[in-house]
Amino acid sequence: MEGRPLKQALARAQSRAKRRALLLVVPLLLFIVVTFVAPIGQMLLRSVHNDAFARNMPNVGAWFAENDGAPDEAAYSALVADLRLARENRTAGEVGTRINYELGGTRSLFTSGARGADDLEPPFATSLVEDDAKWADPQLWQVMRTASHAYTASFYLAALDLTRDGDGNIVRVPEGRAVYLSLFAKTFALSALITAICLLLGYPVAHLLATLPLAKSNLLMILVLLPFWTSLLVRTTSWMVLLQEQGVINNTLVATGITDTRLPMIYNQTGTVIAMVHILLPFMILPLYSVMRPIRPHYVRAARSLGATSWTAFRRVYLPQTVPGIGAGALLVFILAVGYYITPALVGGASGQLISNLIAYHMQDSLNWSMAAALAAILLAAVLLLYWLYDRLIGIDNMKLG
Amino acid sequence: MVADIGDGFVVFDHVQKSYDGETLVVKDLNLSIAKGEFLTMLGPSGSGKTTCLMMLAGFETATAGDIRLDGRPINAVPPHKRGIGMVFQNYALFPHMTVAENLAFPLEVRGIGKSEREAKITRALDMVQMGAFGARRPAQLSGGQQQRIALARALVFDPKLVLMDEPLGALDKQLREHMQFEIKRLHDDLGITVVYVTHDQGEALTMSDRIAVFNDGRIQQLAPPAALYETPENLFVASFIGENNRLEGTIEEVGPRSLVRLQTGELIDATPVNVHRKGQRTIVSIRPERVEFKPDMMPANAHTLDARVLEVVYMGDILRTRLAVAGSDDFIMKCRNTIGQTRLEPGQTVRIGWHPADARALDPL
Ligand SMILES: Nc1ncnc2c1ncn2[C@@H]1O[C@H](COP(=O)(O)OP(=O)(O)OP(=O)(O)O)[C@@H](O)[C@H]1O
Ligand SMILES: [Mg+2]
């Protein structure tokens, strides 16, 4: 038989089945696109795109496009024209907010500037500055210049504690105002600590689960899963009850005389770590368990019969076989911890806040969504980097989640 | 039965084992294994073979009794200090190490230097004809090859005693027979002591110096293969090893050659084994290949029985004939397929008999 017709016949015969199969996954595909791909794309876009200034201040924008260097009379008159426009359209607040993101205390400058713009007489270079000396600030003009482009990297710069000075050079923000880098570092450090504690606590439990007779291991498994069946808030608040200064643990410690002073165990980093370890522990135990279950005791026995002490047998024979589970569990716990929000918000106090809490702050309080998006994007990039590193070091196909 | 178990390379001295504190899985095990011996533990599933091996290897502790290795009690010696090589049923090769690393493992934990290690590994791999496979992972080997590597790993550190728990259980028949031969050759070449567990009687008969037949946590009989097959001491051994015919009856006359009256009234010859007095009930066991129907093949004045041929199965080397004898419908007679052999037909009647030494009158239990 000829090769071509056979191939075509096969394709024709299979195309119906393929179409039907595609039809079956379409709902899920749509769901993922609508709820996952689109929002993430939107978020990434928002982190580099903010046209609040560019849209509402066309004249200064045009001046910035044609000139660089210090503002002249033409620049000031364009600015005043825009301020008048802003007053008319009631957009001065929006514009001020955009500039305020990068230069503190400038929102009111724009709102009051717009209010008085109609009364100003040329030359505007003097009259506007007489009205408020801040209009002459070269850094303000620098910020306006960047903001006149709808697309900007300034949110990423800010998220990395960087800013532009009056000449447009990228510099570090002053010591006192740098918050993000140290918070990223703290988030990763605490997440690493939480992952390590989870591994240390979870490994023996998973081993027990994998080796106990079925009836007992089922019971233990229920205990491990029990936290999943309880509301996250309930679990977190019960930690508050336990850990607070007048809480159960402190009362016990003092009553038994182990300590005289009550230990601060909540509303700080300790509280965040304790509560998050508890919440994330099952995510470590389950992948470990699924890797350990099929490892038969014969391996360790063989190692022992070959002359290895129980420690050597564990280290050289058992442990290497559980690496896929350790990798999966650690990656899972770490990624979850890096983005965790509710628990640090409730029990973290001031020092136990993580980067996600700051993202939430920008979403809900300062309403600087671009900043929140930039921070989230950096977090995403860091996690992807980690994933890539893991793939290079251990191999992602080696990972076993269940 | 227990005579001198005092000396011997491996000694089980009144060993008992219970897992749950209620039932004894091993009941009073007494066994002495000589240096260089190939001893097989044979028995049905659940008879306690693996348990005995595990106690010897140190993975289970004896509930009572002593286990001695080379004269020293080893109950308190941890497994890694016993220096016993072990081959597991499913090989237990470390999946994350190459073949060479697997073999290096017992040498490394003994602190043996690199050059000596490599020499030993090469020697061990050559021994099982797997020299070219050092860099492979166990998953890249066939079952038979994994088997050899497991064997090489158990031997590479020169243990005096090697335990094997159904090492050939997962292999097909041809490979199994080949490996039986290989293991036997290694045993002869290296002069090691081997304790071998199997529930395949063919394997036990071809390989062993002595076989310990296990049932219900006890050794039923401990004897060289031929003795076990030809002179079983009880009904369990007689029916577990090879095929056998059973005839029920009572002892009519005791002596070196006694008479047994069957339930249907006929008299037959038998050798009394563990029956002693007249009138005692007994089961007579006769191997199918020792049954004769041609008068000239039977000893003079042998008692004979009427038999009707029910079925003849042609099996190539033998003709397996099913007979109706003394009320039983599944009395088997095996005739060699030789040129002059008389072919029997279903429905034909013959008279069958045997040498009294081949019919063993056993305790009915
Ligand atoms: N770890 C254990 N815990 C409890 N009972 C056990 C354990 N290991 C074995 N047994 C029981 O002890 C008895 C003997 O088991 P053992 O494994 O020694 O048999 P075996 O002769 O090796 O059988 P097989 O030929 O099937 O391997 C069995 O009834 C078994 O159920
Ligand atoms: Mg067994």
CSV table of N, CA, C and O in Angstrom, one decimal, chain B residues 41-88:
chain,number,residue,atom,x,y,z
B,41,MET,N,16.8,-25.2,53.3
B,41,MET,CA,15.6,-25.2,54.1
B,41,MET,C,14.4,-25.3,53.1
B,41,MET,O,14.3,-24.4,52.3
B,42,LEU,N,13.7,-26.4,53.2
B,42,LEU,CA,12.6,-26.6,52.2
B,42,LEU,C,11.3,-26.7,53.0
B,42,LEU,O,11.3,-27.3,54.0
B,43,GLY,N,10.3,-26.1,52.5
B,43,GLY,CA,9.0,-26.2,53.2
B,43,GLY,C,7.9,-25.4,52.6
B,43,GLY,O,8.2,-24.5,51.7
B,44,PRO,N,6.7,-25.7,52.9
B,44,PRO,CA,5.6,-24.9,52.3
B,44,PRO,C,5.6,-23.4,52.8
B,44,PRO,O,6.3,-23.1,53.7
B,45,SER,N,4.8,-22.6,52.2
B,45,SER,CA,4.8,-21.2,52.5
B,45,SER,C,4.3,-21.1,54.0
B,45,SER,O,3.4,-21.7,54.4
B,46,GLY,N,5.0,-20.2,54.7
B,46,GLY,CA,4.6,-19.9,56.1
B,46,GLY,C,5.1,-20.9,57.1
B,46,GLY,O,4.7,-20.9,58.2
B,47,SER,N,6.0,-21.8,56.6
B,47,SER,CA,6.5,-22.8,57.6
B,47,SER,C,7.7,-22.2,58.5
B,47,SER,O,8.2,-22.9,59.3
B,48,GLY,N,8.1,-21.0,58.2
B,48,GLY,CA,9.1,-20.4,59.1
B,48,GLY,C,10.5,-20.4,58.6
B,48,GLY,O,11.5,-20.1,59.3
B,49,LYS,N,10.7,-20.6,57.3
B,49,LYS,CA,12.0,-20.7,56.7
B,49,LYS,C,12.7,-19.3,56.7
B,49,LYS,O,13.8,-19.2,57.2
B,50,THR,N,12.0,-18.3,56.2
B,50,THR,CA,12.6,-17.0,56.2
B,50,THR,C,12.8,-16.5,57.6
B,50,THR,O,13.9,-15.9,57.9
B,51,THR,N,11.9,-16.8,58.5
B,51,THR,CA,12.1,-16.4,59.9
B,51,THR,C,13.5,-17.0,60.4
B,51,THR,O,14.2,-16.2,61.1
B,52,CYS,N,13.8,-18.2,60.1
B,52,CYS,CA,15.0,-18.8,60.6
B,52,CYS,C,16.2,-18.1,60.0
B,52,CYS,O,17.2,-17.8,60.7
B,53,LEU,N,16.1,-17.8,58.7
B,53,LEU,CA,17.2,-17.1,58.1
B,53,LEU,C,17.4,-15.7,58.6
B,53,LEU,O,18.5,-15.2,58.8
B,54,MET,N,16.3,-15.0,58.9
B,54,MET,CA,16.3,-13.7,59.5
B,54,MET,C,17.0,-13.7,60.9
B,54,MET,O,17.6,-12.7,61.3
B,55,MET,N,16.7,-14.7,61.6
B,55,MET,CA,17.3,-14.8,62.9
B,55,MET,C,18.8,-15.0,62.8
B,55,MET,O,19.6,-14.4,63.6
B,56,LEU,N,19.2,-15.8,61.8
B,56,LEU,CA,20.6,-16.0,61.6
B,56,LEU,C,21.3,-14.8,61.1
B,56,LEU,O,22.4,-14.4,61.6
B,57,ALA,N,20.6,-14.0,60.3
B,57,ALA,CA,21.2,-12.8,59.8
B,57,ALA,C,21.2,-11.6,60.8
B,57,ALA,O,21.9,-10.7,60.7
B,58,GLY,N,20.3,-11.8,61.8
B,58,GLY,CA,20.3,-10.8,62.8
B,58,GLY,C,19.1,-9.8,62.7
B,58,GLY,O,19.1,-8.8,63.4
B,59,PHE,N,18.2,-10.0,61.8
B,59,PHE,CA,17.1,-9.0,61.6
B,59,PHE,C,15.9,-9.4,62.5
B,59,PHE,O,15.0,-8.6,62.6
B,60,GLU,N,15.9,-10.6,63.0
B,60,GLU,CA,14.9,-11.0,64.0
B,60,GLU,C,15.6,-11.6,65.2
B,60,GLU,O,16.7,-12.2,65.0
B,61,THR,N,15.1,-11.4,66.4
B,61,THR,CA,15.7,-12.0,67.5
B,61,THR,C,15.0,-13.3,67.9
B,61,THR,O,13.7,-13.3,67.9
B,62,ALA,N,15.7,-14.3,68.3
B,62,ALA,CA,15.1,-15.5,68.8
B,62,ALA,C,14.4,-15.3,70.1
B,62,ALA,O,14.9,-14.6,71.0
B,63,THR,N,13.2,-15.8,70.2
B,63,THR,CA,12.4,-15.6,71.5
B,63,THR,C,13.0,-16.5,72.6
B,63,THR,O,13.1,-16.1,73.7
B,64,ALA,N,13.5,-17.6,72.2
B,64,ALA,CA,14.2,-18.5,73.2
B,64,ALA,C,15.3,-19.3,72.4
B,64,ALA,O,15.2,-19.4,71.2
B,65,GLY,N,16.3,-19.7,73.2
B,65,GLY,CA,17.3,-20.6,72.5
B,65,GLY,C,18.5,-19.8,72.1
B,65,GLY,O,18.5,-18.5,72.2
B,66,ASP,N,19.5,-20.5,71.6
B,66,ASP,CA,20.8,-19.9,71.2
B,66,ASP,C,21.1,-20.2,69.7
B,66,ASP,O,20.8,-21.2,69.2
B,67,ILE,N,21.6,-19.2,69.1
B,67,ILE,CA,22.2,-19.4,67.7
B,67,ILE,C,23.7,-19.1,67.8
B,67,ILE,O,24.1,-18.1,68.4
B,68,ARG,N,24.5,-20.1,67.4
B,68,ARG,CA,25.9,-20.0,67.5
B,68,ARG,C,26.5,-20.0,66.1
B,68,ARG,O,26.1,-20.7,65.2
B,69,LEU,N,27.5,-19.1,65.9
B,69,LEU,CA,28.2,-19.0,64.6
B,69,LEU,C,29.7,-19.2,64.9
B,69,LEU,O,30.2,-18.5,65.7
B,70,ASP,N,30.3,-20.3,64.4
B,70,ASP,CA,31.7,-20.6,64.6
B,70,ASP,C,32.0,-20.7,66.1
B,70,ASP,O,33.0,-20.2,66.6
B,71,GLY,N,31.0,-21.2,66.9
B,71,GLY,CA,31.2,-21.5,68.3
B,71,GLY,C,30.8,-20.3,69.2
B,71,GLY,O,30.7,-20.5,70.4
B,72,ARG,N,30.5,-19.1,68.7
B,72,ARG,CA,30.2,-18.0,69.5
B,72,ARG,C,28.7,-17.7,69.4
B,72,ARG,O,28.1,-17.7,68.3
B,73,PRO,N,28.0,-17.5,70.5
B,73,PRO,CA,26.6,-17.1,70.5
B,73,PRO,C,26.5,-15.7,69.8
B,73,PRO,O,27.3,-14.8,70.1
B,74,ILE,N,25.5,-15.6,68.9
B,74,ILE,CA,25.4,-14.3,68.1
B,74,ILE,C,24.1,-13.6,68.4
B,74,ILE,O,23.8,-12.6,67.8
B,75,ASN,N,23.4,-14.1,69.4
B,75,ASN,CA,22.1,-13.4,69.7
B,75,ASN,C,22.3,-11.9,69.9
B,75,ASN,O,21.4,-11.1,69.5
B,76,ALA,N,23.4,-11.5,70.5
B,76,ALA,CA,23.5,-10.1,70.9
B,76,ALA,C,24.4,-9.3,69.8
B,76,ALA,O,24.6,-8.2,70.0
B,77,VAL,N,24.8,-10.0,68.8
B,77,VAL,CA,25.7,-9.3,67.8
B,77,VAL,C,24.8,-8.7,66.7
B,77,VAL,O,23.9,-9.3,66.2
B,78,PRO,N,25.0,-7.4,66.5
B,78,PRO,CA,24.1,-6.7,65.5
B,78,PRO,C,24.4,-7.2,64.1
B,78,PRO,O,25.6,-7.7,63.9
B,79,PRO,N,23.5,-7.1,63.2
B,79,PRO,CA,23.6,-7.7,61.9
B,79,PRO,C,24.9,-7.3,61.1
B,79,PRO,O,25.5,-8.2,60.5
B,80,HIS,N,25.3,-6.0,61.3
B,80,HIS,CA,26.5,-5.6,60.4
B,80,HIS,C,27.8,-6.2,61.0
B,80,HIS,O,28.8,-6.1,60.3
B,81,LYS,N,27.7,-6.8,62.2
B,81,LYS,CA,29.0,-7.3,62.7
B,81,LYS,C,29.1,-8.8,62.5
B,81,LYS,O,30.0,-9.5,62.9
B,82,ARG,N,28.0,-9.4,61.9
B,82,ARG,CA,28.0,-10.9,61.8
B,82,ARG,C,28.8,-11.4,60.6
B,82,ARG,O,29.2,-12.5,60.6
B,83,GLY,N,29.1,-10.5,59.6
B,83,GLY,CA,29.8,-10.9,58.5
B,83,GLY,C,29.2,-12.0,57.7
B,83,GLY,O,29.9,-12.9,57.2
B,84,ILE,N,27.9,-11.9,57.5
B,84,ILE,CA,27.2,-13.0,56.8
B,84,ILE,C,26.7,-12.3,55.5
B,84,ILE,O,26.1,-11.3,55.5
B,85,GLY,N,27.0,-13.0,54.4
B,85,GLY,CA,26.5,-12.5,53.1
B,85,GLY,C,25.1,-12.9,52.9
B,85,GLY,O,24.7,-14.0,53.3
B,86,MET,N,24.3,-12.1,52.2
B,86,MET,CA,22.9,-12.4,52.1
B,86,MET,C,22.4,-12.1,50.7
B,86,MET,O,22.6,-11.0,50.2
B,87,VAL,N,21.6,-13.0,50.1
B,87,VAL,CA,21.0,-12.7,48.8
B,87,VAL,C,19.5,-12.8,49.1
B,87,VAL,O,19.0,-13.8,49.6
B,88,PHE,N,18.8,-11.7,48.8
B,88,PHE,CA,17.4,-11.6,49.0
B,88,PHE,C,16.6,-12.1,47.8
B,88,PHE,O,17.1,-12.0,46.7
